[in-house]
Amino acid sequence: MSNKIKAYAAKDVAKQFEPFEYDAGELGNEQVDIKVHSCGICHSDLSMLNNDWDMTEYPFVGGHEAVGEIIAVGENTKGVKIGDKVGLGWNSGSCGYCEHCISGYQIMCRELEQTIVSRHGGFADKVRCHWSWAIKLPDELDMLKAGPLFCGGITVFNPFYQYDVKPTDKVGVIGIGGLGHLALKFADKWGCEVTAFSSNPEKTEELKNMGADHVVNSRSDEELEDLRGNFDLILSTVNVSLNWEAYLQTLAPKGRLHLLGATLEPLELMTFSIIQQKSVSSTATGSPIVVRKMLEFCARHDIETVTEVFPMSKINDAFEHLKSGKARYRIVLENDF
Ligand SMILES: [Zn+2]
Ligand SMILES: [Zn+2]
């Protein structure tokens, strides 16, 4: 089989994507090739395109919310076979033998391979990864809506799993976009009382349909003040600095403010704001076992991403749409190579 991959690449910082072909080389013994059906666009693809994190190599092929079909397997792969429908997220490989890998926390592996860092991602006709990061899709899931679960989805699902969130907990979600709208759905089906913080009152009905019990104006100091001591968990999905002190005040004792957006400014916190055993924490995506649990959870509770679909050949239009902030709620590129 040919190791040539057709993709869309940006040749330099913040440039448009152009058709690009590369040779992926011999398939590794433990690797698989996935024929991309579709791939979501995550805000991190834009950050990487713009080299915001100082780790982008050009030509840059983004795309780390890919779903598709396994079309080639190395001889030592396990648990996946040709024809399987799978998804691939931010991570595409890990060592498999370190302390973190063998305890099911591959996400913390020091040799973690990232799908769009120093290698090429899913805005392509094919994408390659280690077998352990090609996670099988349950039959119930719609492939065109499943891609965003592999980065946006797992990012907001992982905290529920890691911190043993209880169905009796009160959960707030800040920023209702690609990640936030999935966080509302997960929190609702987990059984929690769910509050959406939104700066757009026009979205209220829509957010309630997604599972929010309450919608609070995130720009209103009075509304925040009324929620003093209320939340067990607040998930923030925004990548700008907010008045974190005000949000910490809305936490109940032992409550947690969990930051999922990559805010680049330092956090300013007063010890007194967290003195009642409150926590501030952060996680990124999730390990394969948690991705599997999330997919099962989605299949069981009919959780779907709200998507807008563009053909992959319209990738530049799709990125303009993302930048406009008007995406409702996650953009997916459908392979039309
Ligand atoms: Zn992402
Ligand atoms: Zn490892």
mmCIF file of C-alpha atoms and ligand atoms in Angstrom:
data_model
loop_
_atom_site.group_PDB
_atom_site.id
_atom_site.type_symbol
_atom_site.label_atom_id
_atom_site.label_comp_id
_atom_site.label_asym_id
_atom_site.label_seq_id
_atom_site.Cartn_x
_atom_site.Cartn_y
_atom_site.Cartn_z
ATOM 1 C CA MET A 1 0.000 0.000 0.000
ATOM 2 C CA SER A 2 1.162 3.523 -0.784
ATOM 3 C CA ASN A 3 2.503 5.552 2.123
ATOM 4 C CA LYS A 4 1.655 8.812 0.361
ATOM 5 C CA ILE A 5 -0.778 10.991 2.251
ATOM 6 C CA LYS A 6 -2.768 13.860 0.754
ATOM 7 C CA ALA A 7 -3.373 16.688 3.166
ATOM 8 C CA TYR A 8 -3.848 20.419 3.608
ATOM 9 C CA ALA A 9 -0.867 22.245 5.045
ATOM 10 C CA ALA A 10 0.036 25.808 5.986
ATOM 11 C CA LYS A 11 3.555 26.553 4.767
ATOM 12 C CA ASP A 12 4.231 29.232 7.381
ATOM 13 C CA VAL A 13 2.807 31.019 10.420
ATOM 14 C CA ALA A 14 -0.887 31.923 10.009
ATOM 15 C CA LYS A 15 -0.830 31.188 6.263
ATOM 16 C CA GLN A 16 -3.733 29.659 4.309
ATOM 17 C CA PHE A 17 -3.927 25.883 3.989
ATOM 18 C CA GLU A 18 -2.885 24.490 0.602
ATOM 19 C CA PRO A 19 -2.980 20.993 -0.881
ATOM 20 C CA PHE A 20 0.111 19.101 0.268
ATOM 21 C CA GLU A 21 1.327 15.562 -0.177
ATOM 22 C CA TYR A 22 3.855 13.726 1.967
ATOM 23 C CA ASP A 23 5.325 10.278 2.338
ATOM 24 C CA ALA A 24 4.567 8.822 5.774
ATOM 25 C CA GLY A 25 7.206 6.098 5.306
ATOM 26 C CA GLU A 26 6.911 2.466 6.359
ATOM 27 C CA LEU A 27 4.082 1.680 8.764
ATOM 28 C CA GLY A 28 5.539 0.846 12.204
ATOM 29 C CA ASN A 29 4.916 -2.597 13.729
ATOM 30 C CA GLU A 30 2.560 -1.114 16.310
ATOM 31 C CA GLN A 31 0.971 1.526 14.099
ATOM 32 C CA VAL A 32 -2.238 1.718 12.132
ATOM 33 C CA ASP A 33 -3.332 3.854 9.191
ATOM 34 C CA ILE A 34 -6.780 5.398 9.342
ATOM 35 C CA LYS A 35 -8.657 6.492 6.226
ATOM 36 C CA VAL A 36 -10.099 9.797 7.401
ATOM 37 C CA HIS A 37 -13.856 10.098 7.076
ATOM 38 C CA SER A 38 -14.034 13.502 8.752
ATOM 39 C CA CYS A 39 -12.102 15.626 11.209
ATOM 40 C CA GLY A 40 -13.268 18.306 13.636
ATOM 41 C CA ILE A 41 -11.561 21.681 13.946
ATOM 42 C CA CYS A 42 -10.479 22.564 17.454
ATOM 43 C CA HIS A 43 -9.366 25.975 18.662
ATOM 44 C CA SER A 44 -5.942 24.380 19.277
ATOM 45 C CA ASP A 45 -5.595 23.868 15.522
ATOM 46 C CA LEU A 46 -5.807 27.633 15.164
ATOM 47 C CA SER A 47 -3.346 28.190 18.037
ATOM 48 C CA MET A 48 -0.929 25.765 16.368
ATOM 49 C CA LEU A 49 -1.415 27.369 12.933
ATOM 50 C CA ASN A 50 -0.468 30.706 14.505
ATOM 51 C CA ASN A 51 2.405 29.155 16.506
ATOM 52 C CA ASP A 52 0.899 30.602 19.705
ATOM 53 C CA TRP A 53 2.625 27.920 21.788
ATOM 54 C CA ASP A 54 5.994 28.112 20.067
ATOM 55 C CA MET A 55 6.006 24.458 19.049
ATOM 56 C CA THR A 56 4.639 24.440 15.502
ATOM 57 C CA GLU A 57 6.668 23.052 12.620
ATOM 58 C CA TYR A 58 5.834 24.018 9.027
ATOM 59 C CA PRO A 59 4.486 22.803 6.716
ATOM 60 C CA PHE A 60 1.770 22.359 9.332
ATOM 61 C CA VAL A 61 -1.026 19.809 8.897
ATOM 62 C CA GLY A 62 -3.541 20.241 11.706
ATOM 63 C CA GLY A 63 -6.487 18.054 12.640
ATOM 64 C CA HIS A 64 -6.732 16.079 15.868
ATOM 65 C CA GLU A 65 -10.415 15.101 15.973
ATOM 66 C CA ALA A 66 -10.310 12.515 13.207
ATOM 67 C CA VAL A 67 -12.656 9.591 12.688
ATOM 68 C CA GLY A 68 -12.348 7.001 9.980
ATOM 69 C CA GLU A 69 -11.684 3.411 9.086
ATOM 70 C CA ILE A 70 -8.573 1.355 9.755
ATOM 71 C CA ILE A 71 -7.019 0.478 6.404
ATOM 72 C CA ALA A 72 -3.613 -0.891 7.449
ATOM 73 C CA VAL A 73 -2.228 -2.470 10.627
ATOM 74 C CA GLY A 74 1.363 -3.179 11.671
ATOM 75 C CA GLU A 75 2.176 -6.764 12.596
ATOM 76 C CA ASN A 76 2.230 -6.185 16.363
ATOM 77 C CA THR A 77 -0.988 -4.190 16.699
ATOM 78 C CA LYS A 78 -3.620 -5.346 19.157
ATOM 79 C CA GLY A 79 -7.353 -4.905 19.523
ATOM 80 C CA VAL A 80 -7.953 -3.240 16.158
ATOM 81 C CA LYS A 81 -8.355 -4.689 12.696
ATOM 82 C CA ILE A 82 -8.818 -3.486 9.144
ATOM 83 C CA GLY A 83 -12.329 -2.126 8.661
ATOM 84 C CA ASP A 84 -12.786 -0.954 12.264
ATOM 85 C CA LYS A 85 -14.302 2.508 12.695
ATOM 86 C CA VAL A 86 -12.107 4.487 15.073
ATOM 87 C CA GLY A 87 -11.284 7.978 16.240
ATOM 88 C CA LEU A 88 -7.989 9.724 16.945
ATOM 89 C CA GLY A 89 -7.542 12.780 19.143
ATOM 90 C CA TRP A 90 -4.698 15.028 20.343
ATOM 91 C CA ASN A 91 -2.440 12.077 21.193
ATOM 92 C CA SER A 92 -1.234 9.441 18.771
ATOM 93 C CA GLY A 93 1.340 7.445 20.719
ATOM 94 C CA SER A 94 2.846 6.723 24.156
ATOM 95 C CA CYS A 95 5.662 4.456 25.353
ATOM 96 C CA GLY A 96 3.432 1.736 26.812
ATOM 97 C CA TYR A 97 5.807 0.726 29.625
ATOM 98 C CA CYS A 98 6.380 3.726 31.911
ATOM 99 C CA GLU A 99 4.676 4.049 35.298
ATOM 100 C CA HIS A 100 1.950 6.269 33.834
ATOM 101 C CA CYS A 101 1.280 4.117 30.791
ATOM 102 C CA ILE A 102 0.946 0.890 32.754
ATOM 103 C CA SER A 103 -1.374 2.520 35.278
ATOM 104 C CA GLY A 104 -3.761 3.744 32.592
ATOM 105 C CA TYR A 105 -2.596 7.360 32.617
ATOM 106 C CA GLN A 106 -0.936 7.346 29.188
ATOM 107 C CA ILE A 107 -1.797 11.026 28.944
ATOM 108 C CA MET A 108 1.020 11.677 31.444
ATOM 109 C CA CYS A 109 3.647 9.653 29.541
ATOM 110 C CA ARG A 110 6.865 11.573 28.979
ATOM 111 C CA GLU A 111 7.118 10.158 25.481
ATOM 112 C CA LEU A 112 3.594 11.156 24.553
ATOM 113 C CA GLU A 113 3.273 11.707 20.822
ATOM 114 C CA GLN A 114 0.920 14.508 19.863
ATOM 115 C CA THR A 115 -0.986 14.174 16.598
ATOM 116 C CA ILE A 116 -0.183 17.644 15.232
ATOM 117 C CA VAL A 117 3.151 18.362 16.965
ATOM 118 C CA SER A 118 6.281 17.380 14.994
ATOM 119 C CA ARG A 119 4.096 15.232 12.761
ATOM 120 C CA HIS A 120 1.051 15.576 10.541
ATOM 121 C CA GLY A 121 -2.583 15.355 11.597
ATOM 122 C CA GLY A 122 -6.047 14.595 10.295
ATOM 123 C CA PHE A 123 -6.744 17.333 7.748
ATOM 124 C CA ALA A 124 -5.801 14.649 5.274
ATOM 125 C CA ASP A 125 -7.053 11.549 3.505
ATOM 126 C CA LYS A 126 -5.172 9.333 5.958
ATOM 127 C CA VAL A 127 -3.637 9.665 9.408
ATOM 128 C CA ARG A 128 -1.365 7.333 11.325
ATOM 129 C CA CYS A 129 -1.126 6.462 15.037
ATOM 130 C CA HIS A 130 -0.153 3.808 17.575
ATOM 131 C CA TRP A 131 -2.912 1.172 17.829
ATOM 132 C CA SER A 132 -3.629 2.085 21.467
ATOM 133 C CA TRP A 133 -4.753 5.602 20.505
ATOM 134 C CA ALA A 134 -7.110 4.479 17.716
ATOM 135 C CA ILE A 135 -10.252 4.138 19.793
ATOM 136 C CA LYS A 136 -13.159 2.142 18.427
ATOM 137 C CA LEU A 137 -16.421 3.976 17.818
ATOM 138 C CA PRO A 138 -19.609 2.391 19.141
ATOM 139 C CA ASP A 139 -22.030 1.624 16.259
ATOM 140 C CA GLU A 140 -24.615 4.035 17.662
ATOM 141 C CA LEU A 141 -22.458 7.098 17.054
ATOM 142 C CA ASP A 142 -22.816 9.161 13.881
ATOM 143 C CA MET A 143 -19.353 9.463 12.324
ATOM 144 C CA LEU A 144 -19.942 13.042 11.209
ATOM 145 C CA LYS A 145 -20.628 14.063 14.796
ATOM 146 C CA ALA A 146 -18.158 11.830 16.625
ATOM 147 C CA GLY A 147 -14.852 13.507 15.664
ATOM 148 C CA PRO A 148 -15.159 16.430 18.106
ATOM 149 C CA LEU A 149 -15.530 13.997 21.005
ATOM 150 C CA PHE A 150 -11.857 13.054 20.589
ATOM 151 C CA CYS A 151 -10.498 16.399 21.728
ATOM 152 C CA GLY A 152 -13.281 18.813 22.711
ATOM 153 C CA GLY A 153 -15.396 16.044 24.207
ATOM 154 C CA ILE A 154 -12.751 14.145 26.157
ATOM 155 C CA THR A 155 -11.335 17.404 27.503
ATOM 156 C CA VAL A 156 -14.591 18.185 29.289
ATOM 157 C CA PHE A 157 -15.470 14.549 30.101
ATOM 158 C CA ASN A 158 -12.153 13.691 31.788
ATOM 159 C CA PRO A 159 -12.726 15.861 34.900
ATOM 160 C CA PHE A 160 -16.029 14.085 35.658
ATOM 161 C CA TYR A 161 -14.150 10.792 35.601
ATOM 162 C CA GLN A 162 -10.970 11.881 37.396
ATOM 163 C CA TYR A 163 -12.614 13.789 40.242
ATOM 164 C CA ASP A 164 -15.527 11.422 40.939
ATOM 165 C CA VAL A 165 -18.140 14.077 40.305
ATOM 166 C CA LYS A 166 -21.403 13.072 41.999
ATOM 167 C CA PRO A 167 -24.897 13.260 40.519
ATOM 168 C CA THR A 168 -25.852 15.450 43.463
ATOM 169 C CA ASP A 169 -23.163 18.016 42.556
ATOM 170 C CA LYS A 170 -23.858 21.471 41.240
ATOM 171 C CA VAL A 171 -21.774 22.112 38.151
ATOM 172 C CA GLY A 172 -21.168 25.394 36.342
ATOM 173 C CA VAL A 173 -19.780 25.683 32.809
ATOM 174 C CA ILE A 174 -18.094 28.885 31.618
ATOM 175 C CA GLY A 175 -17.936 29.466 27.861
ATOM 176 C CA ILE A 176 -20.502 27.612 25.774
ATOM 177 C CA GLY A 177 -18.714 26.803 22.535
ATOM 178 C CA GLY A 178 -17.272 23.581 21.137
ATOM 179 C CA LEU A 179 -16.189 22.291 24.567
ATOM 180 C CA GLY A 180 -18.795 24.004 26.711
ATOM 181 C CA HIS A 181 -21.864 22.698 24.900
ATOM 182 C CA LEU A 182 -20.591 19.135 25.361
ATOM 183 C CA ALA A 183 -19.831 19.868 29.030
ATOM 184 C CA LEU A 184 -23.497 20.873 29.539
ATOM 185 C CA LYS A 185 -24.669 17.603 27.979
ATOM 186 C CA PHE A 186 -22.245 15.470 30.003
ATOM 187 C CA ALA A 187 -23.062 17.217 33.292
ATOM 188 C CA ASP A 188 -26.792 16.892 32.643
ATOM 189 C CA LYS A 189 -26.642 13.170 31.839
ATOM 190 C CA TRP A 190 -24.241 12.612 34.768
ATOM 191 C CA GLY A 191 -27.184 13.754 36.876
ATOM 192 C CA CYS A 192 -25.863 17.107 38.087
ATOM 193 C CA GLU A 193 -27.608 20.432 38.520
ATOM 194 C CA VAL A 194 -26.142 22.397 35.627
ATOM 195 C CA THR A 195 -25.558 26.128 35.244
ATOM 196 C CA ALA A 196 -24.330 27.670 32.002
ATOM 197 C CA PHE A 197 -22.426 30.946 32.218
ATOM 198 C CA SER A 198 -22.980 32.797 28.984
ATOM 199 C CA SER A 199 -22.529 36.369 27.827
ATOM 200 C CA ASN A 200 -25.205 35.899 25.162
ATOM 201 C CA PRO A 201 -28.780 35.917 26.586
ATOM 202 C CA GLU A 202 -30.131 34.939 23.157
ATOM 203 C CA LYS A 203 -28.697 31.486 23.662
ATOM 204 C CA THR A 204 -30.725 30.794 26.858
ATOM 205 C CA GLU A 205 -33.376 28.465 25.360
ATOM 206 C CA GLU A 206 -30.781 26.598 23.324
ATOM 207 C CA LEU A 207 -28.573 26.064 26.386
ATOM 208 C CA LYS A 208 -31.514 24.765 28.398
ATOM 209 C CA ASN A 209 -32.238 22.284 25.611
ATOM 210 C CA MET A 210 -28.633 21.107 25.903
ATOM 211 C CA GLY A 211 -29.075 20.357 29.584
ATOM 212 C CA ALA A 212 -28.582 23.626 31.476
ATOM 213 C CA ASP A 213 -30.984 24.004 34.401
ATOM 214 C CA HIS A 214 -29.961 27.652 34.810
ATOM 215 C CA VAL A 215 -28.337 30.217 32.563
ATOM 216 C CA VAL A 216 -26.398 33.028 34.206
ATOM 217 C CA ASN A 217 -25.068 36.151 32.541
ATOM 218 C CA SER A 218 -21.313 35.815 32.905
ATOM 219 C CA ARG A 219 -20.907 39.595 32.617
ATOM 220 C CA SER A 220 -23.179 40.397 35.549
ATOM 221 C CA ASP A 221 -21.387 40.855 38.890
ATOM 222 C CA GLU A 222 -24.760 40.792 40.695
ATOM 223 C CA GLU A 223 -25.719 37.433 39.227
ATOM 224 C CA LEU A 224 -22.345 35.991 40.280
ATOM 225 C CA GLU A 225 -22.744 37.520 43.739
ATOM 226 C CA ASP A 226 -26.117 35.755 44.143
ATOM 227 C CA LEU A 227 -24.404 32.406 43.555
ATOM 228 C CA ARG A 228 -21.945 32.732 46.437
ATOM 229 C CA GLY A 229 -20.986 29.323 47.887
ATOM 230 C CA ASN A 230 -23.046 27.411 45.323
ATOM 231 C CA PHE A 231 -20.952 25.201 43.050
ATOM 232 C CA ASP A 232 -19.092 21.934 43.652
ATOM 233 C CA LEU A 233 -17.366 22.190 40.298
ATOM 234 C CA ILE A 234 -16.911 24.927 37.737
ATOM 235 C CA LEU A 235 -15.438 24.013 34.352
ATOM 236 C CA SER A 236 -14.001 26.916 32.422
ATOM 237 C CA THR A 237 -13.531 26.374 28.696
ATOM 238 C CA VAL A 238 -12.531 29.935 27.766
ATOM 239 C CA ASN A 239 -8.961 30.843 26.857
ATOM 240 C CA VAL A 240 -9.068 34.390 28.194
ATOM 241 C CA SER A 241 -8.580 35.588 31.761
ATOM 242 C CA LEU A 242 -11.778 36.207 33.722
ATOM 243 C CA ASN A 243 -12.412 37.577 37.179
ATOM 244 C CA TRP A 244 -11.377 34.250 38.747
ATOM 245 C CA GLU A 245 -11.750 35.637 42.266
ATOM 246 C CA ALA A 246 -15.450 36.235 41.591
ATOM 247 C CA TYR A 247 -15.874 32.662 40.345
ATOM 248 C CA LEU A 248 -13.983 31.239 43.344
ATOM 249 C CA GLN A 249 -16.522 33.007 45.562
ATOM 250 C CA THR A 250 -19.291 31.052 43.840
ATOM 251 C CA LEU A 251 -17.687 27.725 44.847
ATOM 252 C CA ALA A 252 -19.040 25.791 47.817
ATOM 253 C CA PRO A 253 -16.486 24.690 50.444
ATOM 254 C CA LYS A 254 -14.333 21.906 48.893
ATOM 255 C CA GLY A 255 -15.429 23.144 45.470
ATOM 256 C CA ARG A 256 -13.165 23.058 42.441
ATOM 257 C CA LEU A 257 -12.464 25.563 39.682
ATOM 258 C CA HIS A 258 -11.177 23.508 36.774
ATOM 259 C CA LEU A 259 -9.523 25.315 33.884
ATOM 260 C CA LEU A 260 -9.634 23.700 30.445
ATOM 261 C CA GLY A 261 -8.920 26.651 28.186
ATOM 262 C CA ALA A 262 -5.235 27.403 27.621
ATOM 263 C CA THR A 263 -5.105 30.892 29.109
ATOM 264 C CA LEU A 264 -1.610 32.276 28.636
ATOM 265 C CA GLU A 265 -1.666 34.898 31.410
ATOM 266 C CA PRO A 266 -0.706 33.966 34.991
ATOM 267 C CA LEU A 267 -3.553 33.336 37.431
ATOM 268 C CA GLU A 268 -3.959 35.782 40.267
ATOM 269 C CA LEU A 269 -5.453 34.137 43.330
ATOM 270 C CA MET A 270 -5.703 35.085 46.991
ATOM 271 C CA THR A 271 -5.126 32.270 49.467
ATOM 272 C CA PHE A 272 -8.251 33.349 51.337
ATOM 273 C CA SER A 273 -10.338 32.657 48.235
ATOM 274 C CA ILE A 274 -9.501 28.949 48.368
ATOM 275 C CA ILE A 275 -9.064 28.526 52.108
ATOM 276 C CA GLN A 276 -12.190 26.398 52.580
ATOM 277 C CA GLN A 277 -10.446 23.427 50.979
ATOM 278 C CA LYS A 278 -11.211 24.774 47.524
ATOM 279 C CA SER A 279 -9.073 23.741 44.526
ATOM 280 C CA VAL A 280 -7.952 25.169 41.246
ATOM 281 C CA SER A 281 -6.889 22.521 38.745
ATOM 282 C CA SER A 282 -6.469 21.659 35.099
ATOM 283 C CA THR A 283 -6.318 18.634 32.802
ATOM 284 C CA ALA A 284 -5.812 18.051 29.104
ATOM 285 C CA THR A 285 -7.820 15.567 27.012
ATOM 286 C CA GLY A 286 -7.752 12.030 28.526
ATOM 287 C CA SER A 287 -6.232 8.553 28.399
ATOM 288 C CA PRO A 288 -7.576 5.819 26.100
ATOM 289 C CA ILE A 289 -9.647 4.102 28.809
ATOM 290 C CA VAL A 290 -11.445 7.370 29.592
ATOM 291 C CA VAL A 291 -12.062 8.005 25.892
ATOM 292 C CA ARG A 292 -13.676 4.557 25.685
ATOM 293 C CA LYS A 293 -15.853 5.273 28.716
ATOM 294 C CA MET A 294 -16.883 8.616 27.208
ATOM 295 C CA LEU A 295 -17.884 6.992 23.912
ATOM 296 C CA GLU A 296 -19.974 4.383 25.772
ATOM 297 C CA PHE A 297 -21.552 7.168 27.823
ATOM 298 C CA CYS A 298 -22.417 9.107 24.648
ATOM 299 C CA ALA A 299 -23.908 6.039 22.987
ATOM 300 C CA ARG A 300 -25.985 5.231 26.082
ATOM 301 C CA HIS A 301 -27.307 8.764 26.548
ATOM 302 C CA ASP A 302 -27.606 9.842 22.886
ATOM 303 C CA ILE A 303 -25.071 12.614 23.358
ATOM 304 C CA GLU A 304 -24.020 14.225 20.087
ATOM 305 C CA THR A 305 -21.890 17.185 19.156
ATOM 306 C CA VAL A 306 -23.777 20.036 17.523
ATOM 307 C CA THR A 307 -21.829 20.420 14.298
ATOM 308 C CA GLU A 308 -21.490 22.465 11.141
ATOM 309 C CA VAL A 309 -19.990 20.501 8.268
ATOM 310 C CA PHE A 310 -17.670 21.844 5.560
ATOM 311 C CA PRO A 311 -16.020 19.789 2.809
ATOM 312 C CA MET A 312 -12.317 19.453 3.649
ATOM 313 C CA SER A 313 -11.469 21.315 0.432
ATOM 314 C CA LYS A 314 -13.134 24.382 2.023
ATOM 315 C CA ILE A 315 -10.750 24.250 4.995
ATOM 316 C CA ASN A 316 -9.815 27.942 4.706
ATOM 317 C CA ASP A 317 -13.481 29.023 4.771
ATOM 318 C CA ALA A 318 -13.992 26.778 7.776
ATOM 319 C CA PHE A 319 -11.099 28.445 9.620
ATOM 320 C CA GLU A 320 -12.522 31.901 8.807
ATOM 321 C CA HIS A 321 -15.816 30.740 10.290
ATOM 322 C CA LEU A 322 -14.013 29.500 13.418
ATOM 323 C CA LYS A 323 -12.190 32.831 13.788
ATOM 324 C CA SER A 324 -15.471 34.744 13.476
ATOM 325 C CA GLY A 325 -16.593 33.089 16.743
ATOM 326 C CA LYS A 326 -19.887 32.129 15.088
ATOM 327 C CA ALA A 327 -19.388 28.369 14.882
ATOM 328 C CA ARG A 328 -22.385 26.532 16.375
ATOM 329 C CA TYR A 329 -20.856 24.658 18.023
ATOM 330 C CA ARG A 330 -18.115 22.585 16.410
ATOM 331 C CA ILE A 331 -16.932 22.616 12.811
ATOM 332 C CA VAL A 332 -16.271 19.287 11.094
ATOM 333 C CA LEU A 333 -14.416 18.853 7.802
ATOM 334 C CA GLU A 334 -15.676 15.970 5.680
ATOM 335 C CA ASN A 335 -13.014 14.293 3.576
ATOM 336 C CA ASP A 336 -13.599 15.079 -0.117
ATOM 337 C CA PHE A 337 -10.144 14.151 -1.471
HETATM 338 ZN ZN ZN B 1 -8.157 20.101 20.459
HETATM 339 ZN ZN ZN B 2 4.716 5.955 28.873
#
